[in-house]
mmCIF file of C-alpha atoms in Angstrom:
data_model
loop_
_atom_site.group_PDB
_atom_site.id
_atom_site.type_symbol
_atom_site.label_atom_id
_atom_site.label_comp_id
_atom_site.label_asym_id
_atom_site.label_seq_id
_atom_site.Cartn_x
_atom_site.Cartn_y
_atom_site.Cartn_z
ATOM 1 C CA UNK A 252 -9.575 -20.784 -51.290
ATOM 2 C CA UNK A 253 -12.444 -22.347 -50.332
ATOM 3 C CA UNK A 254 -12.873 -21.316 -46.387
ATOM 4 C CA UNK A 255 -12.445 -17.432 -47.778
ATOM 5 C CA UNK A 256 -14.992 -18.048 -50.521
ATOM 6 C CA UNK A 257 -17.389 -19.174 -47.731
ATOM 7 C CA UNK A 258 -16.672 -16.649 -45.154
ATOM 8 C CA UNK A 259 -17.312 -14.012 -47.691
ATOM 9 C CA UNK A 260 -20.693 -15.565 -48.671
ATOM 10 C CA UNK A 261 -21.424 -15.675 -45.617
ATOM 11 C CA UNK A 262 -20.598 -12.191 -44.771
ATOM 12 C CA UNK A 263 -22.921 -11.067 -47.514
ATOM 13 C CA UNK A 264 -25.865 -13.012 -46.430
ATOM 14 C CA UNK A 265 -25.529 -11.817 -43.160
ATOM 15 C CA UNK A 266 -25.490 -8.093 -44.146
ATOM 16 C CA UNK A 267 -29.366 -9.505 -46.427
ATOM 17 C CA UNK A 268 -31.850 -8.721 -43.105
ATOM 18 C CA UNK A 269 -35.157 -8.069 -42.828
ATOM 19 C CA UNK A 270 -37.031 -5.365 -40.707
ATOM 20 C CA UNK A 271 -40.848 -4.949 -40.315
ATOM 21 C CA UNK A 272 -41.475 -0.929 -41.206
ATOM 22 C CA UNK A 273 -44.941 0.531 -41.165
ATOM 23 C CA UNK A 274 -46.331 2.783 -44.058
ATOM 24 C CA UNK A 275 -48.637 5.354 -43.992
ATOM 25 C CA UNK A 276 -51.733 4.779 -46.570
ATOM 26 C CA UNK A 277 -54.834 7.319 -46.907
ATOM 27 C CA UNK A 278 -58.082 5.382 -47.145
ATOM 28 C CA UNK A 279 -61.048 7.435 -48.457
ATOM 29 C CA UNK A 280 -64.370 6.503 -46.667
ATOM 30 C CA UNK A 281 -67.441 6.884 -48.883
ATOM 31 C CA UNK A 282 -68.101 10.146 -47.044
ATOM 32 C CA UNK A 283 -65.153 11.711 -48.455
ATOM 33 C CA UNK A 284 -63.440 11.478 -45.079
ATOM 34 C CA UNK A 285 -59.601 10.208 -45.305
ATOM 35 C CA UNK A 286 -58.294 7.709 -42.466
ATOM 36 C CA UNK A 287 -54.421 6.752 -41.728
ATOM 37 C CA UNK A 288 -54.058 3.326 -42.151
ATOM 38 C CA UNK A 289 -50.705 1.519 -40.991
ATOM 39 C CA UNK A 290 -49.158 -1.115 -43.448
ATOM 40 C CA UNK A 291 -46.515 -3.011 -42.111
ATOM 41 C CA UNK A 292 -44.084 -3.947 -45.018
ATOM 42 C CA UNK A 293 -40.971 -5.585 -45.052
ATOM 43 C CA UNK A 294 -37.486 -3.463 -46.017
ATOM 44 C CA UNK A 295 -34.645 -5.461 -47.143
ATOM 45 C CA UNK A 296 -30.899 -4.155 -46.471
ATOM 46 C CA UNK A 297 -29.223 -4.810 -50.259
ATOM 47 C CA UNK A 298 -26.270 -3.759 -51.534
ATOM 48 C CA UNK A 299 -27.423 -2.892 -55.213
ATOM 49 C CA UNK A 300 -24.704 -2.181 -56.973
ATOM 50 C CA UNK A 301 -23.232 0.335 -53.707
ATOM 51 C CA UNK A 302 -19.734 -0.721 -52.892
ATOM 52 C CA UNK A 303 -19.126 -3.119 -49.934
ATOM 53 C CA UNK A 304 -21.089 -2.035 -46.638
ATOM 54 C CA UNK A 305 -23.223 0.694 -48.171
ATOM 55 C CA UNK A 306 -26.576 -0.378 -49.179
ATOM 56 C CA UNK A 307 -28.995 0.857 -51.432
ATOM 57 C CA UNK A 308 -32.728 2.869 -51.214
ATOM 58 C CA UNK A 309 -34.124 4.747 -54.237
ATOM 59 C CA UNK A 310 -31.257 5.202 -55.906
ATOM 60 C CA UNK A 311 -29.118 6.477 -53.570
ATOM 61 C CA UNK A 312 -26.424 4.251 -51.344
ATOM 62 C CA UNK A 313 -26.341 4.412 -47.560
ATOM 63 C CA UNK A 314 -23.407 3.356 -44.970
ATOM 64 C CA UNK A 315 -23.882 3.482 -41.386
ATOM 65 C CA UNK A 316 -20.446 4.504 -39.902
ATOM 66 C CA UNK A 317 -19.973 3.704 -35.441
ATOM 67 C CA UNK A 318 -17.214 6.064 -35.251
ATOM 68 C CA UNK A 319 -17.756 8.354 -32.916
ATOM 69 C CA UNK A 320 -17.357 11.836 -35.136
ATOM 70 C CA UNK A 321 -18.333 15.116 -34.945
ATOM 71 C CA UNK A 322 -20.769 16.834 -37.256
ATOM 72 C CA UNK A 323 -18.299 18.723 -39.136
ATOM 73 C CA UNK A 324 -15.730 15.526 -38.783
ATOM 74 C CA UNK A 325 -18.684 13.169 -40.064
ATOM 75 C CA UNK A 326 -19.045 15.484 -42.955
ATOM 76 C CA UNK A 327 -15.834 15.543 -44.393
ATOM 77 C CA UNK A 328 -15.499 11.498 -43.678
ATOM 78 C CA UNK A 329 -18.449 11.455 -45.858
ATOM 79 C CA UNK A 330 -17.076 13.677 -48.877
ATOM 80 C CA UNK A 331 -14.225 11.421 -48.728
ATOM 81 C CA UNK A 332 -15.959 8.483 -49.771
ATOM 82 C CA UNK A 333 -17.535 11.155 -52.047
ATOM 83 C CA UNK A 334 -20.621 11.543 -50.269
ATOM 84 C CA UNK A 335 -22.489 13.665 -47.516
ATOM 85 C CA UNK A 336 -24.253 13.005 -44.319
ATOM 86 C CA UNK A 337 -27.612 12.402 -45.055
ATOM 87 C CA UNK A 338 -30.205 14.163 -46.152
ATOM 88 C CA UNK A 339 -33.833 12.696 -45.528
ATOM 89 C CA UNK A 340 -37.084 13.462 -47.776
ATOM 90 C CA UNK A 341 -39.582 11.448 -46.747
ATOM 91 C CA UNK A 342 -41.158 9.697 -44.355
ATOM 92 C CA UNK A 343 -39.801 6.363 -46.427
ATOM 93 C CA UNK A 344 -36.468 7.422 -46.749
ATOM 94 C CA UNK A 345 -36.637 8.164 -42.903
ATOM 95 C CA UNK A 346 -38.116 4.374 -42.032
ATOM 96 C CA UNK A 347 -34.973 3.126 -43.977
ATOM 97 C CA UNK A 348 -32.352 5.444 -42.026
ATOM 98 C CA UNK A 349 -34.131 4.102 -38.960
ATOM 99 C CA UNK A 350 -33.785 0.318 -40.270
ATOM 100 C CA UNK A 351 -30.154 1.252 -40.948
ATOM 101 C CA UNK A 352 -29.391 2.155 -37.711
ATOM 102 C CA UNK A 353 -31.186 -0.495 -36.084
ATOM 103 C CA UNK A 354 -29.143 -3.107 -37.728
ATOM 104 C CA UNK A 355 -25.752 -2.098 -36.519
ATOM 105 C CA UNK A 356 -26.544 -0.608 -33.673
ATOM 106 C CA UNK A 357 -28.634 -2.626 -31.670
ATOM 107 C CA UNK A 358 -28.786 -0.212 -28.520
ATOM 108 C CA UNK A 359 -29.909 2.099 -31.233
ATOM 109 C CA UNK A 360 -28.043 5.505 -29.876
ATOM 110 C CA UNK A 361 -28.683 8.880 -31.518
ATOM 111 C CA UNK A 362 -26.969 8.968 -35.169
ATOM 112 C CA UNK A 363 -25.574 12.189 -37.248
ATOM 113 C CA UNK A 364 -27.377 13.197 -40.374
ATOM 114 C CA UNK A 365 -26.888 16.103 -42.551
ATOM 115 C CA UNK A 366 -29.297 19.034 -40.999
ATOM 116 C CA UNK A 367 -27.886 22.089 -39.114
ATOM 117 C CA UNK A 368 -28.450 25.619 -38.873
ATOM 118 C CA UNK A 369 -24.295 26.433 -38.817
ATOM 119 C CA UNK A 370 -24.728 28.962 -41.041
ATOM 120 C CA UNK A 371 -27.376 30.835 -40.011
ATOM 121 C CA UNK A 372 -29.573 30.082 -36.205
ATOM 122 C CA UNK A 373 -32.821 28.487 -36.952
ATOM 123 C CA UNK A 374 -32.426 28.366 -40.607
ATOM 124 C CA UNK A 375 -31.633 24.428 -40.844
ATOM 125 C CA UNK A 376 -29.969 23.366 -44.313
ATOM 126 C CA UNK A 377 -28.958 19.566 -45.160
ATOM 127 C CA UNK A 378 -24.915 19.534 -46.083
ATOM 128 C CA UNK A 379 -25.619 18.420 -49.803
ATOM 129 C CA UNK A 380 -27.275 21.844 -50.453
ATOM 130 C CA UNK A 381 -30.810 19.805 -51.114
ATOM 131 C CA UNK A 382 -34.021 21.786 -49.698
ATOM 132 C CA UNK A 383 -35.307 20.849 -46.339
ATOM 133 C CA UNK A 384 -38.830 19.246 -47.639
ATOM 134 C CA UNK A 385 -39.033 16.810 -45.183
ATOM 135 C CA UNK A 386 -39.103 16.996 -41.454
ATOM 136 C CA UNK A 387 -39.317 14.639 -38.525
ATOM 137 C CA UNK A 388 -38.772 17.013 -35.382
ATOM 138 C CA UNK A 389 -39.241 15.154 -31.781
ATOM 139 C CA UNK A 390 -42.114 17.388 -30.098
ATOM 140 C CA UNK A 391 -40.371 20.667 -29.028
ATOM 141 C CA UNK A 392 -37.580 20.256 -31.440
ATOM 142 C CA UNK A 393 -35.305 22.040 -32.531
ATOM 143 C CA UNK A 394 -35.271 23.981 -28.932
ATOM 144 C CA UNK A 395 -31.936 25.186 -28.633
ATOM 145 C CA UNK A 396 -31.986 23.528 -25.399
ATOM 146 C CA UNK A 397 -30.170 25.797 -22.724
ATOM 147 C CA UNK A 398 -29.276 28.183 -24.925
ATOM 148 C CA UNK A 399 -26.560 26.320 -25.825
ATOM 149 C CA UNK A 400 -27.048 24.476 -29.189
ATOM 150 C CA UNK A 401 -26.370 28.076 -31.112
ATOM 151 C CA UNK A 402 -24.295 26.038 -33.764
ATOM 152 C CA UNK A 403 -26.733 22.828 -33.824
ATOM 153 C CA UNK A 404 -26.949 20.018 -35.722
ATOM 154 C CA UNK A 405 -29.321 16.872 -36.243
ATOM 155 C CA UNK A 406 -29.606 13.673 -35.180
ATOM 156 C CA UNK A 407 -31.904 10.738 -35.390
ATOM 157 C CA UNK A 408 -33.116 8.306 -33.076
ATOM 158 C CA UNK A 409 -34.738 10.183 -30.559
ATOM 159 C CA UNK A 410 -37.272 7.811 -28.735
ATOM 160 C CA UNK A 411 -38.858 5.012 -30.023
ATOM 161 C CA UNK A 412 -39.711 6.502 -33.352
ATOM 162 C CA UNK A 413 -36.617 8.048 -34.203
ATOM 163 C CA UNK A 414 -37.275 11.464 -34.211
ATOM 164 C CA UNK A 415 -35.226 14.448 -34.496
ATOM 165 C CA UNK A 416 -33.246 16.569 -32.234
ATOM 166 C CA UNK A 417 -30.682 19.743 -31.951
ATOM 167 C CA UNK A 418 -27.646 18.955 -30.392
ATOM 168 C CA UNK A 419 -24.773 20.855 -29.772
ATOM 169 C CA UNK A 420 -22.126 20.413 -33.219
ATOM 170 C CA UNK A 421 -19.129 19.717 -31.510
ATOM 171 C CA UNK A 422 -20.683 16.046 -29.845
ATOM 172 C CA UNK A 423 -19.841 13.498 -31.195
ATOM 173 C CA UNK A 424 -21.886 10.053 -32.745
ATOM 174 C CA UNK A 425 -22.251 7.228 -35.278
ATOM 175 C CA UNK A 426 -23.392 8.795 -38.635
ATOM 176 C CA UNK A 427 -24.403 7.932 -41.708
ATOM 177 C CA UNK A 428 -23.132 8.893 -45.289
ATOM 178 C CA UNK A 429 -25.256 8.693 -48.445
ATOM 179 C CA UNK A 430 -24.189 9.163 -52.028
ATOM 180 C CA UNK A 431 -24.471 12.377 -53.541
ATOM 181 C CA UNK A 432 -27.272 11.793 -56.654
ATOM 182 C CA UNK A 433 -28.852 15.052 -56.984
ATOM 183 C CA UNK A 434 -31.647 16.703 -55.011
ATOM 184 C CA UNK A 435 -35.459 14.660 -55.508
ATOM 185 C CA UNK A 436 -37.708 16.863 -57.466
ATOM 186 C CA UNK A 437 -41.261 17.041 -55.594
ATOM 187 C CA UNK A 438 -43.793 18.989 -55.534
ATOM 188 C CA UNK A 439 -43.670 22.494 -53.886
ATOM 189 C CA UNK A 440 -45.160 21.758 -50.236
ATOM 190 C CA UNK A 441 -42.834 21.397 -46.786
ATOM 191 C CA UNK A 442 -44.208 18.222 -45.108
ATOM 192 C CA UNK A 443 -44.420 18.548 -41.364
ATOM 193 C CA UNK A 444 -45.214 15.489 -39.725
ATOM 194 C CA UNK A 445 -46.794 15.232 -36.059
ATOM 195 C CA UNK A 446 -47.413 12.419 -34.586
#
């Protein structure tokens, strides 16, 4: 009894870890003039009440899932476990995809999330029927690269800062689920970040 009891202490302490991730905040100079500032702050993987190897951020539970799927494959794994890939609405929820990834995939390879345009080219819609509010395009993206990405779908992890890019549906990648919660309310505006 007791070498289980420690492995699965252990186990859960393991899956506790720490990554730096950097936060935009506006500072207004006395001139009116507004200037980025980077914070770095500290995100903490925790379960929260999500079942065993999801984790929780705002409310909603994550799970990071190495099996090489394909979009439409990684979407119905997801509703199985009564979820959908994921949908991402800000630039926070996007730093804790990114930490995510990171920590289960150390050579940090391109990841599924919810976004394509399968129903309709160049009109991209997340699979949980939420509103596209949020984008993190890589420069030039989505470019239907060849011609050939007429049914495409998103991924993460493109370069350093994880940004995204339209691939082909039918390749496949890790992926991550996250539970279905309802769509955030916000504001009416599309943020388009370029950096």
């Amino acid at each position: 009894l007791f070498p289980i009891v420690k492995v699965v202490l252990f186990l859960s302490l393991s899956l506790s870890v720490f990554h730096p991730v950097f936060t935009q905040q506006l500072d207004i100079n006395s001139r009116g003039a507004s200037n980025q500032v980077l914070i770095r702050t500290f995100l903490k993987l925790q379960r929260g009440g999500c079942p065993m190897f999801w984790y929780r951020f705002n409310g909603r539970c994550y799970k990071y899932v190495a099996t090489r799927l394909t979009w439409a494959d990684a979407e119905l794994y997801c509703v199985s476990q009564r979820a959908n890939l994921v949908s991402i609405h800000s630039l926070e929820e996007q730093e804790f995809v990114k930490t995510l990834i990171k920590n289960f995939d150390h050579a940090e390879g391109p990841t599924l999330i919810g976004l394509s345009d399968i129903h309709k080219e160049g009109r991209w819609m997340w699979s949980d029927g939420c509103a596209v509010d949020f984008v993190f395009w890589n420069a030039g993206e989505p470019n239907n690269y060849g011609g050939h990405e007429h049914c495409d779908c998103g991924h993460n992890n493109t370069g350093k800062e994880f940004k995204w890019n339209d691939i082909q549906c039918h390749q496949t990648m890790p992926f991550i689920c996250a539970s279905r919660t309802g769509c955030p309310l916000k504001i009416r505006r599309l943020c388009h970040i370029h950096l």
